[in-house]
Short mmCIF file of C-alpha atoms in Angstrom, two decimals:
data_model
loop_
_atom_site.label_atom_id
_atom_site.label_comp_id
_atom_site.label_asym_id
_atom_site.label_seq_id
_atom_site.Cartn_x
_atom_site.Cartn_y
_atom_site.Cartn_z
CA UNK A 1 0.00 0.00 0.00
CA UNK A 2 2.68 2.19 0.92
CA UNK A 3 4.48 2.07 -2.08
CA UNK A 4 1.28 2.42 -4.17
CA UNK A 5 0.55 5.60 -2.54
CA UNK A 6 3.65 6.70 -3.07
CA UNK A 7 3.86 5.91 -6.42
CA UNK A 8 0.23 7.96 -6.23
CA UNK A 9 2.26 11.36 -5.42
CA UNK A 10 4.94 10.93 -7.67
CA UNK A 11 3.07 10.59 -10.52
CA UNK A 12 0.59 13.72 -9.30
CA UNK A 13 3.98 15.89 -8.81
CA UNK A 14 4.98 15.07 -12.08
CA UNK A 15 1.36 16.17 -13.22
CA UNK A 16 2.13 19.89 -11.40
CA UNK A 17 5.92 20.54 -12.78
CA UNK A 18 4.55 19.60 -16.42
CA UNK A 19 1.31 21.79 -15.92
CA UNK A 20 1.79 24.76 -18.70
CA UNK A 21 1.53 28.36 -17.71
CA UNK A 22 -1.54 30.32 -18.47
CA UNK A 23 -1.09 32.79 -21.31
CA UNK A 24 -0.28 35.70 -19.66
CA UNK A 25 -2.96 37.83 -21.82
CA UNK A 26 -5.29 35.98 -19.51
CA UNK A 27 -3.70 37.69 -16.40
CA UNK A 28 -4.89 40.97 -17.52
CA UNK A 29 -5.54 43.99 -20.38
CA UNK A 30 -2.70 44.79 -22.83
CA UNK A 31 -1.43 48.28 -22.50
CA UNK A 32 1.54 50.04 -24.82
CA UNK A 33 4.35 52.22 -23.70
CA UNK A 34 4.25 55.61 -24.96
CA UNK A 35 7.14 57.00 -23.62
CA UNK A 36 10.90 56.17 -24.78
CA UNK A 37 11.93 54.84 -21.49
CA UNK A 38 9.58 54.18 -18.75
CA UNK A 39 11.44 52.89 -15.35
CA UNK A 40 9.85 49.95 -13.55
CA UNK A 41 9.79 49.72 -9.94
CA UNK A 42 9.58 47.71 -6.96
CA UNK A 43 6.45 49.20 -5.81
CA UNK A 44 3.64 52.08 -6.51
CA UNK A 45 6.41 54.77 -5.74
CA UNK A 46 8.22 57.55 -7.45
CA UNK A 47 11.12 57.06 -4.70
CA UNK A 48 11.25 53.08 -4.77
CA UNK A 49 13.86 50.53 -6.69
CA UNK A 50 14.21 50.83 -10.36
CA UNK A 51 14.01 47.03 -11.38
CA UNK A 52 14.09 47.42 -15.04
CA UNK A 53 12.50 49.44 -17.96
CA UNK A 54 10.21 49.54 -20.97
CA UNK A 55 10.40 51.10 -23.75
CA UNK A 56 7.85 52.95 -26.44
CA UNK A 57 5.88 50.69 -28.58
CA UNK A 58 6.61 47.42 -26.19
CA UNK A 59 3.18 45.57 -24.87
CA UNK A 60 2.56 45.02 -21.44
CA UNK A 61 -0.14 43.13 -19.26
CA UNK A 62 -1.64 44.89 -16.33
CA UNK A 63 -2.98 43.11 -13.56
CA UNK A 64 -3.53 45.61 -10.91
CA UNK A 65 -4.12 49.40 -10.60
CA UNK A 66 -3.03 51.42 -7.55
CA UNK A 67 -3.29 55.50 -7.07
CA UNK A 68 -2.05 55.90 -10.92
CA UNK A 69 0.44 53.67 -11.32
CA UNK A 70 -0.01 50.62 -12.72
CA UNK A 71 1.07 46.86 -11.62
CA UNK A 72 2.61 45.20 -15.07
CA UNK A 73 4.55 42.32 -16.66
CA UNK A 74 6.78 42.48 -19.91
CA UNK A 75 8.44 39.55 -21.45
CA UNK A 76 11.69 39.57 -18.77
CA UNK A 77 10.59 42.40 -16.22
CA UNK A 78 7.89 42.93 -13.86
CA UNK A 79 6.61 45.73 -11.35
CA UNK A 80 4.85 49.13 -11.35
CA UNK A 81 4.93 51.97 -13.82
CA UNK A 82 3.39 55.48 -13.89
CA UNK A 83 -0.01 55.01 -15.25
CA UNK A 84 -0.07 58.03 -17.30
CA UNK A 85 2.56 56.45 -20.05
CA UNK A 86 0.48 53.50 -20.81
CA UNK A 87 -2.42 53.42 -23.41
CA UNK A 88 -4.42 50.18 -23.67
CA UNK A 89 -4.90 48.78 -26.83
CA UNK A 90 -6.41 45.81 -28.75
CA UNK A 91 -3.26 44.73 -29.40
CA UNK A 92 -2.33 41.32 -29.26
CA UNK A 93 1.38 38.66 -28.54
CA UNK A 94 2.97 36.08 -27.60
CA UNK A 95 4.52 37.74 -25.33
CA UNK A 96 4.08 41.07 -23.80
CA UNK A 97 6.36 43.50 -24.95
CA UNK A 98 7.11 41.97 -28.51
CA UNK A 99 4.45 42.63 -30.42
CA UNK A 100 3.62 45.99 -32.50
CA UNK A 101 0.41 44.88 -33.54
CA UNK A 102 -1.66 47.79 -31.64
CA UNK A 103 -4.56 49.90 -32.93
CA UNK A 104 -5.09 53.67 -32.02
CA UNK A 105 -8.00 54.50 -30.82
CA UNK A 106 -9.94 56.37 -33.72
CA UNK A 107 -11.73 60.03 -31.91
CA UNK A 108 -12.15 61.97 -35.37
CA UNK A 109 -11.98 65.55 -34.53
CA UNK A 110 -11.45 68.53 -36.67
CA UNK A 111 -7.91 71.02 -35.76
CA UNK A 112 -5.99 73.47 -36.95
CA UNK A 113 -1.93 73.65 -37.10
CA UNK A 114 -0.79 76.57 -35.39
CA UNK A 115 2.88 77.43 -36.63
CA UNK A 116 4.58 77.71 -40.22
CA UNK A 117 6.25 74.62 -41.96
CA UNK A 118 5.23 71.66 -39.43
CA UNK A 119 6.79 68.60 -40.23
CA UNK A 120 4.37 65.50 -40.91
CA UNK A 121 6.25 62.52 -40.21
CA UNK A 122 5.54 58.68 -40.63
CA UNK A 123 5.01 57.56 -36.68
CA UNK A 124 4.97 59.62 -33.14
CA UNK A 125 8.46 61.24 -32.83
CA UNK A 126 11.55 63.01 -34.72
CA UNK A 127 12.86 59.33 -35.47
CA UNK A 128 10.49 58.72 -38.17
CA UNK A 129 10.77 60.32 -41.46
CA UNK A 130 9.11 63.18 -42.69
CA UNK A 131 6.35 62.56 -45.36
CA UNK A 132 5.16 66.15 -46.05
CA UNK A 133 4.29 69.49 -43.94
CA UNK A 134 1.45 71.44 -42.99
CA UNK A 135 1.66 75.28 -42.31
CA UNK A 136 -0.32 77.43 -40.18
CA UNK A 137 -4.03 77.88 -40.50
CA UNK A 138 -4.03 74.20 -42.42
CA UNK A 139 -7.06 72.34 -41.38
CA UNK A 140 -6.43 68.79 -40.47
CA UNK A 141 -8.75 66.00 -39.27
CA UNK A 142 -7.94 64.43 -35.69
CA UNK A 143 -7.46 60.45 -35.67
CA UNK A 144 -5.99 60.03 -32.72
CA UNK A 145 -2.86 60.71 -30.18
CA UNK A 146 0.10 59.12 -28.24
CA UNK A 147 2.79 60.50 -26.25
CA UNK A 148 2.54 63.96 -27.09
CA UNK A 149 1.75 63.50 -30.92
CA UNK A 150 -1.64 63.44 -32.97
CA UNK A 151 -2.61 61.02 -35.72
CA UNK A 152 -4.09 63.34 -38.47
CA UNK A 153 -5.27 63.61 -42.16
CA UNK A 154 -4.58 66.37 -44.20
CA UNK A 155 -6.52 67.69 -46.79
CA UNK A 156 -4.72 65.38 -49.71
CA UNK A 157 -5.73 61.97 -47.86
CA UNK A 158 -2.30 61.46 -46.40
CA UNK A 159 -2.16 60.31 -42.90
CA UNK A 160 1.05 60.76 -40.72
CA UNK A 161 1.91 62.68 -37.05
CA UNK A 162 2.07 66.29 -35.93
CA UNK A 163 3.49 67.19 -32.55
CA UNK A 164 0.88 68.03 -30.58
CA UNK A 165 2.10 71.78 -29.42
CA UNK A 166 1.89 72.47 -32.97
CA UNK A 167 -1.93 71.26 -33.21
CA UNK A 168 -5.17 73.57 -31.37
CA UNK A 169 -7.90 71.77 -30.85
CA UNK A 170 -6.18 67.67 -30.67
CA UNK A 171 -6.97 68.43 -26.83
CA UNK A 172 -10.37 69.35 -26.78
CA UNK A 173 -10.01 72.97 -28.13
CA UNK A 174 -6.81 73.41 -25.51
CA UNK A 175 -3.54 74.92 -27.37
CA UNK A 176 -0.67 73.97 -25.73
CA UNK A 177 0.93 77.32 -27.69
CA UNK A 178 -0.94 79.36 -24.59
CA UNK A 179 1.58 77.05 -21.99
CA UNK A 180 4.85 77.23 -23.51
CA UNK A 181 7.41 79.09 -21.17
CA UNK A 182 4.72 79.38 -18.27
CA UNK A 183 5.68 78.33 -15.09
CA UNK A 184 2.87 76.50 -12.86
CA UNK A 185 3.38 75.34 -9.61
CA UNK A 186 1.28 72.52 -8.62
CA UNK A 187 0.19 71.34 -4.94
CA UNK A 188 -0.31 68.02 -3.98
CA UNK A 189 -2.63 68.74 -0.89
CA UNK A 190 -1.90 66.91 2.38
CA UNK A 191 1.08 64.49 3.21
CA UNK A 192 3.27 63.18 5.68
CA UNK A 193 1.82 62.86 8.54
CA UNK A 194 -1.71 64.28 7.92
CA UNK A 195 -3.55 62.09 5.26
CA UNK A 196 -6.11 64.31 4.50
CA UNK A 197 -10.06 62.52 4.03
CA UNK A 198 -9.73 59.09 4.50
CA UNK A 199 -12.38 57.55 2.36
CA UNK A 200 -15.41 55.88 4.74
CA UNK A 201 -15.78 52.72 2.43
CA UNK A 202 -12.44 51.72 0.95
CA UNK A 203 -10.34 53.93 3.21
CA UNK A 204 -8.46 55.65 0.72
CA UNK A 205 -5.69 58.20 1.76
CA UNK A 206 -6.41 61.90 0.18
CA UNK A 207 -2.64 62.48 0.43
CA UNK A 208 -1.51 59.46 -2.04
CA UNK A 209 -4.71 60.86 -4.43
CA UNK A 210 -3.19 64.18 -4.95
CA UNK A 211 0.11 63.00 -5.10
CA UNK A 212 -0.56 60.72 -7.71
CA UNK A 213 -3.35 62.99 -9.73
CA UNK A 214 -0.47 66.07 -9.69
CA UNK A 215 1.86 63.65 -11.26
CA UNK A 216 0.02 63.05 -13.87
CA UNK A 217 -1.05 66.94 -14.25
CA UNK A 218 2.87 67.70 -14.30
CA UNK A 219 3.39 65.27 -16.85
CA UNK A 220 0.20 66.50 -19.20
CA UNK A 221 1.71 70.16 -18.80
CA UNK A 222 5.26 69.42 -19.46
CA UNK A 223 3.96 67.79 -22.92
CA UNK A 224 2.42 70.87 -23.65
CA UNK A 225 5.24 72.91 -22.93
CA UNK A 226 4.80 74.44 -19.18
CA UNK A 227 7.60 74.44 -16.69
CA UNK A 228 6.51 73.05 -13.94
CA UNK A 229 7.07 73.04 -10.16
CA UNK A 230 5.63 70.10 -7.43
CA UNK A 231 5.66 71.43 -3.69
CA UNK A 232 6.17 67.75 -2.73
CA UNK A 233 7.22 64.61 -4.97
CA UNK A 234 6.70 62.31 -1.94
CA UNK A 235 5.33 61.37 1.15
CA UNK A 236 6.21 64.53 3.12
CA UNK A 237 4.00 68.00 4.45
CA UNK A 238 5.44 71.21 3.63
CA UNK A 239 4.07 73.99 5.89
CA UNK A 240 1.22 76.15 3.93
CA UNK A 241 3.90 78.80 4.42
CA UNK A 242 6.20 76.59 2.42
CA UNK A 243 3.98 75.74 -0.18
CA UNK A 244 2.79 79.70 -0.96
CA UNK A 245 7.12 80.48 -0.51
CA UNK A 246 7.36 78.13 -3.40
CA UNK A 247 4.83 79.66 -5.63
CA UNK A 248 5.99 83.09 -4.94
CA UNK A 249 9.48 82.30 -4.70
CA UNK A 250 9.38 80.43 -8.80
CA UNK A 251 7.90 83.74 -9.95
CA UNK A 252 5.09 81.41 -10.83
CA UNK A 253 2.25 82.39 -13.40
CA UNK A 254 -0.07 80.14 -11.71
CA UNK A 255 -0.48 77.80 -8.54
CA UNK A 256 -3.09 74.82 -8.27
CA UNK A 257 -3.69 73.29 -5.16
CA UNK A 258 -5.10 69.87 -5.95
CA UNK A 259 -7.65 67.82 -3.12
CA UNK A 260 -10.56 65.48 -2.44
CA UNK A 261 -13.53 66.34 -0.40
CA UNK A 262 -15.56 65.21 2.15
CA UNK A 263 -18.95 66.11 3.56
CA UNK A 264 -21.95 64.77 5.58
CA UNK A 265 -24.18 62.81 3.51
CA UNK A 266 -24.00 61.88 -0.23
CA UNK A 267 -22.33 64.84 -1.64
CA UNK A 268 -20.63 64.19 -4.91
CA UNK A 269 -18.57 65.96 -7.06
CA UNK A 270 -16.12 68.18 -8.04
CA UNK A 271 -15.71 71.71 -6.56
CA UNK A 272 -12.71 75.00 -7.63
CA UNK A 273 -12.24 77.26 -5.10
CA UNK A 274 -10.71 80.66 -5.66
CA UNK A 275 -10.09 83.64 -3.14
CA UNK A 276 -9.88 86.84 -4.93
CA UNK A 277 -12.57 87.73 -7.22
CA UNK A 278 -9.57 90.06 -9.44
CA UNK A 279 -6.21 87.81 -8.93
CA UNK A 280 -8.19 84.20 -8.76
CA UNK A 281 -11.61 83.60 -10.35
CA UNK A 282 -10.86 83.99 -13.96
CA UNK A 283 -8.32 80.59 -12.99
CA UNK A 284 -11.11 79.15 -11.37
CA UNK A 285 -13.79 79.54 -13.56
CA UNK A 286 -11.22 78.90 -16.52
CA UNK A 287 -10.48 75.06 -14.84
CA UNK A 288 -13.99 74.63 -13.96
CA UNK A 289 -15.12 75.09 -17.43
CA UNK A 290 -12.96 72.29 -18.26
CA UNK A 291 -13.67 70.01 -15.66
CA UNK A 292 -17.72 70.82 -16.46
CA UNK A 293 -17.32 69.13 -20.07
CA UNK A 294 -17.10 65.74 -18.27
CA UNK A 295 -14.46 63.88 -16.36
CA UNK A 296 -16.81 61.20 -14.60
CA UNK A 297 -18.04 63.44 -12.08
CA UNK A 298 -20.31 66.49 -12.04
CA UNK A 299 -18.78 69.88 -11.32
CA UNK A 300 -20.74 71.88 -8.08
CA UNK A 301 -18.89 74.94 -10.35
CA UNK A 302 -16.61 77.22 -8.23
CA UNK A 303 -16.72 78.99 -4.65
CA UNK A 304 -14.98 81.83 -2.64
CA UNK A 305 -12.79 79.66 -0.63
CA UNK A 306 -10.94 81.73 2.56
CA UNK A 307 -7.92 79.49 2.43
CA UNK A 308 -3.92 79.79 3.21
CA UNK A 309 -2.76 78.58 0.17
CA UNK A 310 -4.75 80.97 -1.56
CA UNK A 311 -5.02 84.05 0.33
CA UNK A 312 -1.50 84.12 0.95
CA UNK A 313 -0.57 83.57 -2.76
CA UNK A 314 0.47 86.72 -4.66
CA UNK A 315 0.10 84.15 -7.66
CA UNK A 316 -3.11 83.81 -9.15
CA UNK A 317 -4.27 80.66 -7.57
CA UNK A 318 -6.98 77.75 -7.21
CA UNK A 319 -8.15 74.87 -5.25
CA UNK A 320 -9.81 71.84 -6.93
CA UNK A 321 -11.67 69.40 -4.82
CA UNK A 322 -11.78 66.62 -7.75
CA UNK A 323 -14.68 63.95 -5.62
CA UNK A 324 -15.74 63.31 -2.51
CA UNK A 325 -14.14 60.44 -0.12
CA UNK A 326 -17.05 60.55 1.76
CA UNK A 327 -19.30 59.14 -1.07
CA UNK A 328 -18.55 55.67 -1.75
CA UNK A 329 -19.47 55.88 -5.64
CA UNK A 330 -17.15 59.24 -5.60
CA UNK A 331 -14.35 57.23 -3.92
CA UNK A 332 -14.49 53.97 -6.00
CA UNK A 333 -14.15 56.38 -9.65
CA UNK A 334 -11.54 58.81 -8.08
CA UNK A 335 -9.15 55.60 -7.20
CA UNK A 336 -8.99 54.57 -10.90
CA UNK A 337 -6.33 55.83 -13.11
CA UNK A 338 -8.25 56.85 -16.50
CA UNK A 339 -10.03 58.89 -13.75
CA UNK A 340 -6.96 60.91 -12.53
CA UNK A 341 -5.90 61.33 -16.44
CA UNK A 342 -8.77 63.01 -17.29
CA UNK A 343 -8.88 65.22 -14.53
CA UNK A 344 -5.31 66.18 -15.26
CA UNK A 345 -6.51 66.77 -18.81
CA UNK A 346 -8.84 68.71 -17.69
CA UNK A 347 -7.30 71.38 -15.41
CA UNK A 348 -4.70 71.43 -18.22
CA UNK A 349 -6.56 72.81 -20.48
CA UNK A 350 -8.27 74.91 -18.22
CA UNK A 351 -4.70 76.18 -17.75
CA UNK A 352 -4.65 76.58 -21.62
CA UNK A 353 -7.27 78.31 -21.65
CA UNK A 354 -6.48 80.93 -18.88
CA UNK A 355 -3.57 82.15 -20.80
CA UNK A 356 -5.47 82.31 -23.47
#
């Protein structure tokens, strides 16, 4: 009997060591790196271990989602990346990372080139080779974007890539052209040792929200040409003192103070506060607009707010509350990454249009 069973075990061991790995396309969604270099790291952290990198055009899988970055696995790497430099796709491989079989989404819009002799090239950066060019006032037709360049047709049929600066309108009527040289400090509200709302379903932390969410809105106004300034890049609490100093300090042109909310009851929502009707409305109202055309949440518009960061601040200045922790629908959408994109989006073209 003994050696029966035995035998039994042996045989079922063999069974587990011969099993074949699921596909990893099961594990998760395909995504594709739009940056040239994107560092992967030992955990959902700008400051933590760099265990590899990916590079633009590579497939990966994600198979988790935290604060916008975003858990993923290439064909000999594995960790988190920042969310914002993935777009998923209905591409498909063998293996992640090896495949350039990807589709951009199509969003048909209708733009116009703003600058003399722009260079229309064959794919999304200076490496490709220039096809044509387009000159100011030229009328082109939106097919899509990726890292900072837009997918268009021109007036002859051709299709090829613009970079993006060079395009009003590929942003939902923003022009990056109003950004270039500004410099905008953004505030991640909260950190260190005060976490801001903590969410009443899924306790989520306000401070790793606006950390992550002004990430992403640094990124999104670098693109479009902005020099920008983050009063904290980690897990730390400047005084309000500090965080105005900064501001004033850069010779900023603007200062955003990004938060979530909380209230009694089922609030929900977004909500731009401003202090001084002459220095800080027209910012307000200007982000608001944007953040009114749709982001996932409806926008409560914008409200006198008496607060440091803002009534201290010789720069023109602006608070957005961008959803309520205290509503558990609010909380679940505001956790998600496409969420945090398009709020970035959002507040930078409101930014756009300010200057404008």
């Amino acid at each position: 009997m003994r050696r029966i069973v035995l035998g039994a075990l042996a045989i079922i061991m063999i069974v587990i060591v011969i099993l074949p790995e699921p596909a990893i396309a099961e594990a998760g969604t395909y995504y594709k790196v739009v940056a040239d270099s994107l560092n992967v790291r030992e955990q959902p952290d700008p400051e933590a271990n760099v265990v590899g990198s990916v590079k633009a055009g590579d497939l990966v899988v994600v198979s988790d989602e935290r604060f916008g970055w975003m858990k993923v696995r290439a064909s000999d790497v594995s960790g988190w990346v920042a969310g914002y430099y993935l777009r998923k796709t209905n591409g498909t491989a063998a293996v992640a990372g090896k495949s350039d079989k990807v589709q951009i989404a199509s969003a048909e819009k209708q733009a116009t080139v703003l600058a003399d002799a722009v260079r229309f090239r064959e794919g999304p950066g200076t490496g490709y080779n220039v096809i044509g060019s387009v000159n100011k006032g030229d009328g082109v037709t939106v097919l899509g974007s990726e890292g900072g360049w837009v997918r268009a047709r021109i007036d002859n049929g051709t299709i090829g890539w613009i970079s993006a600066q060079y395009v009003g309108g590929a942003q939902g009527g923003a022009s990056s052209r109003s950004l270039r040289g500004k410099v905008i400090v953004i505030d991640p509200g909260h950190g260190g040792d005060d976490p801001g709302m903590i969410g009443t379903k899924l306790e989520t932390l306000e401070k790793e929200l606006t950390l992550s969410t002004s990430t992403l809105l640094a990124d999104r106004l670098r693109a479009m040409g902005a020099k920008v300034i983050l009063t904290r890049t980690k897990d730390v609490k400047p005084k309000l003192s500090e965080r105005v100093s900064i501001s004033e300090s850069a010779g900023a042109d603007a200062f955003v103070s990004v938060h979530y909310n909380s209230a009694k009851g089922n609030t929900s929502g977004t909500l731009t506060f401003y202090y001084s009707k002459n220095k800080d409305e027209s910012l307000a109202r200007a982000i608001e607009g944007r953040l009114a055309k749709g982001i996932g949440l409806k926008s409560n518009g914008i409200s006198f707010g008496d607060l440091y960061v803002l009534r201290e601040n010789d720069t023109p200045a602006a608070l957005v509350e961008l959803g309520f922790l205290s509503n558990e629908k609010d909380e679940k959408l505001v956790r998600t990454d496409s969420y945090q994109r398009d709020a970035a989006d959002a507040i930078a073209a409101g930014l756009a249009d300010y200057f404008e």
